Amino acid sequence: MTASDGNALPSDVERDLVGELAQAALRRVAPEELAVFEETEADYFRDPESFWHARRRDEAVGFGLELALLTPYALAAGTAVVRFLASTVTDAVRDELRDELKPVIADSVRRLFRGGDRSGDRHQQRSKQGLAPGLTAEQGRELRRVALRQASRFGLGEEQASLLADAVVGSLLVDG
Amino acid sequence: MGAQADPDTVTPAPAGARVNALAIGSPTTTRYVALLAALLSAGLFVGSWVYNQTQGRDWIKVVVDCAGQALQSTLREETPVPPVQAEAAVAELQSTCRGAAERGRAVYALGGAGVAGAGALIIVYLAPVLVRRRRRLRTLGTPLQAASDRFAALAAEAGLRRAPRVERGPARQRDAFSYGPPGRPRVVLPPAAAVRWRDPGLFDPLVLHELAHVRHRDVALAWLARSVGYALAPLLALPVVVGLLSGDRSLLGDFLWRAALLALTAALISAGLLRSREHDADLRAAQITGDTSPVIALLRQVPPQARPGRLRQLLARHPAPSQRILALQQPERVTGLTFLDCFITAFLAAVLFPLALNVLVALFTGAGRTDLGELAAALLAGPLLGGSVGLGLWRAALMSRTTTAAPRVAPAAAGVAAGLVVGQLTSLGGTGSGGLHNAGWLAVSAALGFGATALCAGIGQLYADAIPRLGRRAALTAAAVVINGLIFATALWIGTTLQFLLDNAGAAFGREWLVTVLPSTSLVLVTVAALALAAAWALWPRKAQVRAPSWLIEQGDPPIWPAGGLHARHWAAAALASGIAAEGCLAVFHSIAGPPASLSGQAQRYYLYLWVAAAAGAASTIVLCRLDRARGAGVACLAAPLATLTAATGFLAVNTALGGHLTERFVVDVTTAPAALGLLLSLTAAPAGLIPPAHRPRGRRAHQLLTACLVPALSAIAISALLITGRDTVVGPAATLTPANTPASSAVPAATADGLRYLDTTAPAIVAAYSPIKQSIAAAAAATTQDAAVQLIRADVLPRLHAILHQAESVRPGTAQLASIHSACIAALQAAISGYSLLAQGMQDKNASVLAQGTRILHTATAAWTQWQIGLIELTLGDGIPLTPADFGLING
């Protein structure tokens, strides 16, 4: 397990969480992309910047239409959301304890976007309200803003970015 | 003939039927071939350059030795032979002697093109491996097996016998494209498309578009063009590197700008061709789908570029989405030819032509048939123009029958004219030689290119009329390439030959070539015959009402096929009237001027007849072009030879009535020669059909027939009268002409005859007279005493020298170039007299200073004598017209 500097989570844990979240979102908006999800995810994490800075190619004997996968955007939005969640959890932890507590924080985040303990009255009550356990309504709105900002930042169209943000947050807040 | 309507009453095909713009071959395919040929011809240049660097000196030595040997062999002839036979013998000796060296030169040039071609093939087969690795392409794989299956199904729908391999790129790949070596194309889909194989609105049109590229062989053509470029770059760098390293930069500047211009234009042309092929691929995809909507819907997703710059537009490989959608909605839009389309092809043909000419002429030199080399070069470049410009004009004519818009021929013709001029000016073949002395002569090629385009458009109109009778569309494409190829080959050959002659030998030489060499050239005669036959077939009457061929209509019922143009009785009457009027003028001239007084006068009359009979064809061409506009040029392909034949028949009748012999050979000569010259005149007259018509009141048919007879007859009379009165200018003064009934008549114009006479008679006489002087000088040098030597010089050498000088001074060379050569001989003889006089004086007076002065002057005499010998060799090389090595192919350093 490696720890990424400045991040609240170890990078491989963060990657797992991001992947999980992105898959959940794609299941809602672009399920056909799941067929190539693993290799797209691997490509993305190898060099995320190259996805956004690839120059437009005017291919000889091509069609001339640029068709992008939604997966990289989902991964980018997922990364931002996971980091936001992790920062929310770690805000409560003293600085000097953060490194030792990273596994604990990861568990907390995982619980957060897996809906936590799905048994119990409280969970059921929050699910009825459309909220993940441990997240307030304000935090849910903030998460959507984060996801939307990230998707838009990399050039996804307004409509698609909005759909993706909804899907990301929805996969956190709604079961299944 | 038959059911053909007046052009003003032509009814367009009813709207509703969607035309199949891809029904006949695309002119862009030939344009691609032209690009490849032009690029490979740069390899010819590099090969020639290597030869000149490594074998150039040896080649010059061989050429000079061969010229000398041929000259000596002529001098050794004991029985004098007529100039033409002597010239032919010298030419044959030279050709045989130089054959091996010339073949070597050609082999080096072909080797250069071969290296470029082989390099391109290696690249074209290696590049896919590199592309696959570098761009991390992979098969669709198991997760996308269903996408592979759908792709295969679409490939079958697209009519591909074997589905190309389908691949996908990494996640960051966004556009589909195709690549691969010839015969093994691969289609690469972006993952975003591959995963959406269930979406028929996205996957199907996208894949069908790529499959259309495969079906149209765009992948092979585009990658071949790119590969030839890559292979050529290091070859073209060779002269630059060698020039820089060796310090010989004499050719560097001239070469660099030509090579840079070729590279830039090749890049622009390549991009332009790709853009054209995109329209075809869109149309094909829509055709397979049976509906334009899916492709249009997909194209609407392509974001338009924000204000692309002009250069970016020119280098773009895809047209703007709006243009693509427009082309799908109105397919006939993409079948028109623009100025730029035609400029490109003509430019490429003109770039290729001189380089191919050099090699082919060198190849045929050994066999003594350099003329075959010239014709082969024309037959190489002509079909490139015919298959592109000609086929494009035919396609446009065909498509225009389903719309109300007439094809625009004038911009296409202007494009060809401009392309030929710019191509000739910038061809690598002109490196080092500087091209023409007077660039104004390029107008000859431009005019003939313009006319050839108008002629192609005209005959294209006839074939558009006749298309319902043509069962197979492949036959139309083949006919277009062959017929238009012949037209352009002839125009190119005439244009380049004529402008070379005018530039190097003057207008008098050029006009004599027109009536001596041109009419006997097989290419021109074959073209006249082919055009007449092709026009006759197309003008054959058809049924009153026929429908458009089903292969031309993509959707909807085939409409009634419109026909237009003059009735046969009109154009036939115009042709006959022109011929009769022209011959009538000649008969009147004969009755006024009486029979010719001399053989030269007879020659002038014969050449005048050729011009007048040919002008009868030109008169009918002009009139038909005015009456029937662009189509008139096509009708003239039959009408003009008919007019000429009518004049020839009249000439034969009058000549026989006046006591002339009527032999089979004479009949053939008299009828074919003016027809060949007539084709040249028709080429120059055909643009008359492109001039916008003035308002013309529609008259009754009887009135039209009268117009069709009277106007051509009056035109023929006017042109004939001009020719007769200006015969000394057009044909040349009688005194300068070689009689038509001598063996020289078919091949030797006056300037050549003058040069050959000098070579065969004057120079050998001077050399022969000088021979005993050399013996006397040797005797004086071997004399035992100085007094004896002085005695020999004064008694023998000097009187003989004076006699030769007198003989030489009595010679009056006919041309300035010949006079320049001869002046060297006179200068040598004068210097020899001065030198030997001083030598004798110095020896007698024992004066060393006088002796030294005499020796110096004798050196001058030797130099002048050598100069004269070089002049004789140049005269021999040019077959009577002085030519330097640079004039006949030793270019590129």
JSON list of N, CA and C in Angstrom, two decimals, chain B residues 1 35 100 106 126 137 155 158 175 205 209 249 256 291 320 348-349 408 470 472 518 576 583 609 663 686 701 723 736:
[
{"chain": "B", "resi": 1, "resn": "MET", "atom": "N", "xyz": [-29.19, 14.70, -86.09]},
{"chain": "B", "resi": 1, "resn": "MET", "atom": "CA", "xyz": [-29.75, 13.41, -86.46]},
{"chain": "B", "resi": 1, "resn": "MET", "atom": "C", "xyz": [-30.90, 13.07, -85.54]},
{"chain": "B", "resi": 35, "resn": "LEU", "atom": "N", "xyz": [-0.92, 12.50, -58.91]},
{"chain": "B", "resi": 35, "resn": "LEU", "atom": "CA", "xyz": [-0.06, 12.94, -57.80]},
{"chain": "B", "resi": 35, "resn": "LEU", "atom": "C", "xyz": [1.07, 11.94, -57.59]},
{"chain": "B", "resi": 100, "resn": "ALA", "atom": "N", "xyz": [23.88, 3.36, -76.28]},
{"chain": "B", "resi": 100, "resn": "ALA", "atom": "CA", "xyz": [24.23, 2.73, -74.99]},
{"chain": "B", "resi": 100, "resn": "ALA", "atom": "C", "xyz": [24.31, 3.79, -73.89]},
{"chain": "B", "resi": 106, "resn": "ALA", "atom": "N", "xyz": [19.01, 6.84, -69.12]},
{"chain": "B", "resi": 106, "resn": "ALA", "atom": "CA", "xyz": [17.60, 6.53, -68.81]},
{"chain": "B", "resi": 106, "resn": "ALA", "atom": "C", "xyz": [17.50, 5.55, -67.65]},
{"chain": "B", "resi": 126, "resn": "LEU", "atom": "N", "xyz": [5.38, -1.16, -44.02]},
{"chain": "B", "resi": 126, "resn": "LEU", "atom": "CA", "xyz": [5.91, -1.08, -42.64]},
{"chain": "B", "resi": 126, "resn": "LEU", "atom": "C", "xyz": [5.08, -0.14, -41.76]},
{"chain": "B", "resi": 137, "resn": "LEU", "atom": "N", "xyz": [-3.14, 0.21, -31.08]},
{"chain": "B", "resi": 137, "resn": "LEU", "atom": "CA", "xyz": [-4.40, -0.30, -31.63]},
{"chain": "B", "resi": 137, "resn": "LEU", "atom": "C", "xyz": [-4.51, -1.79, -31.31]},
{"chain": "B", "resi": 155, "resn": "ALA", "atom": "N", "xyz": [-20.13, -4.61, -43.59]},
{"chain": "B", "resi": 155, "resn": "ALA", "atom": "CA", "xyz": [-19.17, -4.75, -44.70]},
{"chain": "B", "resi": 155, "resn": "ALA", "atom": "C", "xyz": [-19.81, -5.52, -45.84]},
{"chain": "B", "resi": 158, "resn": "ALA", "atom": "N", "xyz": [-22.09, -3.28, -47.60]},
{"chain": "B", "resi": 158, "resn": "ALA", "atom": "CA", "xyz": [-21.37, -2.28, -48.39]},
{"chain": "B", "resi": 158, "resn": "ALA", "atom": "C", "xyz": [-20.80, -2.87, -49.67]},
{"chain": "B", "resi": 175, "resn": "ASP", "atom": "N", "xyz": [-11.61, 9.63, -33.11]},
{"chain": "B", "resi": 175, "resn": "ASP", "atom": "CA", "xyz": [-12.21, 9.55, -34.45]},
{"chain": "B", "resi": 175, "resn": "ASP", "atom": "C", "xyz": [-11.91, 8.19, -35.07]},
{"chain": "B", "resi": 205, "resn": "PRO", "atom": "N", "xyz": [-23.77, 4.54, -39.70]},
{"chain": "B", "resi": 205, "resn": "PRO", "atom": "CA", "xyz": [-23.24, 5.51, -40.67]},
{"chain": "B", "resi": 205, "resn": "PRO", "atom": "C", "xyz": [-21.73, 5.71, -40.53]},
{"chain": "B", "resi": 209, "resn": "HIS", "atom": "N", "xyz": [-19.31, 4.74, -43.58]},
{"chain": "B", "resi": 209, "resn": "HIS", "atom": "CA", "xyz": [-18.44, 5.78, -44.14]},
{"chain": "B", "resi": 209, "resn": "HIS", "atom": "C", "xyz": [-17.01, 5.24, -44.30]},
{"chain": "B", "resi": 249, "resn": "ARG", "atom": "N", "xyz": [27.39, 25.12, -55.66]},
{"chain": "B", "resi": 249, "resn": "ARG", "atom": "CA", "xyz": [26.02, 25.51, -55.32]},
{"chain": "B", "resi": 249, "resn": "ARG", "atom": "C", "xyz": [25.30, 26.14, -56.50]},
{"chain": "B", "resi": 256, "resn": "LEU", "atom": "N", "xyz": [16.24, 24.07, -55.07]},
{"chain": "B", "resi": 256, "resn": "LEU", "atom": "CA", "xyz": [15.55, 24.13, -53.77]},
{"chain": "B", "resi": 256, "resn": "LEU", "atom": "C", "xyz": [14.14, 24.69, -53.89]},
{"chain": "B", "resi": 291, "resn": "ASP", "atom": "N", "xyz": [-30.77, 6.06, -47.15]},
{"chain": "B", "resi": 291, "resn": "ASP", "atom": "CA", "xyz": [-31.34, 7.27, -46.56]},
{"chain": "B", "resi": 291, "resn": "ASP", "atom": "C", "xyz": [-30.17, 8.17, -46.14]},
{"chain": "B", "resi": 320, "resn": "ALA", "atom": "N", "xyz": [-15.93, 21.16, -44.37]},
{"chain": "B", "resi": 320, "resn": "ALA", "atom": "CA", "xyz": [-16.76, 21.61, -43.25]},
{"chain": "B", "resi": 320, "resn": "ALA", "atom": "C", "xyz": [-18.03, 20.77, -43.19]},
{"chain": "B", "resi": 348, "resn": "LEU", "atom": "N", "xyz": [0.19, 18.88, -62.17]},
{"chain": "B", "resi": 348, "resn": "LEU", "atom": "CA", "xyz": [0.90, 17.61, -61.96]},
{"chain": "B", "resi": 348, "resn": "LEU", "atom": "C", "xyz": [1.37, 17.04, -63.30]},
{"chain": "B", "resi": 349, "resn": "ALA", "atom": "N", "xyz": [0.49, 17.10, -64.30]},
{"chain": "B", "resi": 349, "resn": "ALA", "atom": "CA", "xyz": [0.87, 16.57, -65.62]},
{"chain": "B", "resi": 349, "resn": "ALA", "atom": "C", "xyz": [2.04, 17.35, -66.20]},
{"chain": "B", "resi": 408, "resn": "ARG", "atom": "N", "xyz": [-20.10, 24.24, -65.54]},
{"chain": "B", "resi": 408, "resn": "ARG", "atom": "CA", "xyz": [-19.29, 25.43, -65.87]},
{"chain": "B", "resi": 408, "resn": "ARG", "atom": "C", "xyz": [-17.94, 24.96, -66.39]},
{"chain": "B", "resi": 470, "resn": "LEU", "atom": "N", "xyz": [-25.88, 3.62, -73.97]},
{"chain": "B", "resi": 470, "resn": "LEU", "atom": "CA", "xyz": [-24.67, 2.98, -73.45]},
{"chain": "B", "resi": 470, "resn": "LEU", "atom": "C", "xyz": [-25.08, 2.05, -72.31]},
{"chain": "B", "resi": 472, "resn": "ARG", "atom": "N", "xyz": [-23.38, -0.15, -70.42]},
{"chain": "B", "resi": 472, "resn": "ARG", "atom": "CA", "xyz": [-22.58, -0.35, -69.22]},
{"chain": "B", "resi": 472, "resn": "ARG", "atom": "C", "xyz": [-21.88, 0.95, -68.83]},
{"chain": "B", "resi": 518, "resn": "LEU", "atom": "N", "xyz": [3.76, 17.93, -88.25]},
{"chain": "B", "resi": 518, "resn": "LEU", "atom": "CA", "xyz": [2.47, 17.72, -87.56]},
{"chain": "B", "resi": 518, "resn": "LEU", "atom": "C", "xyz": [1.50, 16.81, -88.34]},
{"chain": "B", "resi": 576, "resn": "LEU", "atom": "N", "xyz": [-20.36, 21.04, -94.72]},
{"chain": "B", "resi": 576, "resn": "LEU", "atom": "CA", "xyz": [-20.24, 21.00, -96.18]},
{"chain": "B", "resi": 576, "resn": "LEU", "atom": "C", "xyz": [-20.06, 22.41, -96.74]},
{"chain": "B", "resi": 583, "resn": "GLU", "atom": "N", "xyz": [-12.64, 25.61, -100.50]},
{"chain": "B", "resi": 583, "resn": "GLU", "atom": "CA", "xyz": [-12.03, 25.15, -101.74]},
{"chain": "B", "resi": 583, "resn": "GLU", "atom": "C", "xyz": [-12.37, 26.10, -102.88]},
{"chain": "B", "resi": 609, "resn": "TYR", "atom": "N", "xyz": [-2.96, 25.24, -99.41]},
{"chain": "B", "resi": 609, "resn": "TYR", "atom": "CA", "xyz": [-4.13, 24.36, -99.46]},
{"chain": "B", "resi": 609, "resn": "TYR", "atom": "C", "xyz": [-4.35, 23.70, -98.09]},
{"chain": "B", "resi": 663, "resn": "THR", "atom": "N", "xyz": [-2.98, 9.67, -107.45]},
{"chain": "B", "resi": 663, "resn": "THR", "atom": "CA", "xyz": [-2.48, 8.40, -106.92]},
{"chain": "B", "resi": 663, "resn": "THR", "atom": "C", "xyz": [-3.06, 8.18, -105.52]},
{"chain": "B", "resi": 686, "resn": "ALA", "atom": "N", "xyz": [-12.29, 25.84, -80.30]},
{"chain": "B", "resi": 686, "resn": "ALA", "atom": "CA", "xyz": [-13.31, 25.27, -79.40]},
{"chain": "B", "resi": 686, "resn": "ALA", "atom": "C", "xyz": [-13.74, 26.21, -78.26]},
{"chain": "B", "resi": 701, "resn": "ARG", "atom": "N", "xyz": [-37.33, 26.97, -88.47]},
{"chain": "B", "resi": 701, "resn": "ARG", "atom": "CA", "xyz": [-36.32, 25.97, -88.79]},
{"chain": "B", "resi": 701, "resn": "ARG", "atom": "C", "xyz": [-35.65, 26.24, -90.13]},
{"chain": "B", "resi": 723, "resn": "LEU", "atom": "N", "xyz": [-6.05, 33.94, -95.33]},
{"chain": "B", "resi": 723, "resn": "LEU", "atom": "CA", "xyz": [-4.90, 33.04, -95.48]},
{"chain": "B", "resi": 723, "resn": "LEU", "atom": "C", "xyz": [-4.23, 33.25, -96.84]},
{"chain": "B", "resi": 736, "resn": "THR", "atom": "N", "xyz": [11.65, 30.41, -99.60]},
{"chain": "B", "resi": 736, "resn": "THR", "atom": "CA", "xyz": [12.24, 29.73, -98.44]},
{"chain": "B", "resi": 736, "resn": "THR", "atom": "C", "xyz": [11.70, 28.31, -98.28]}
]
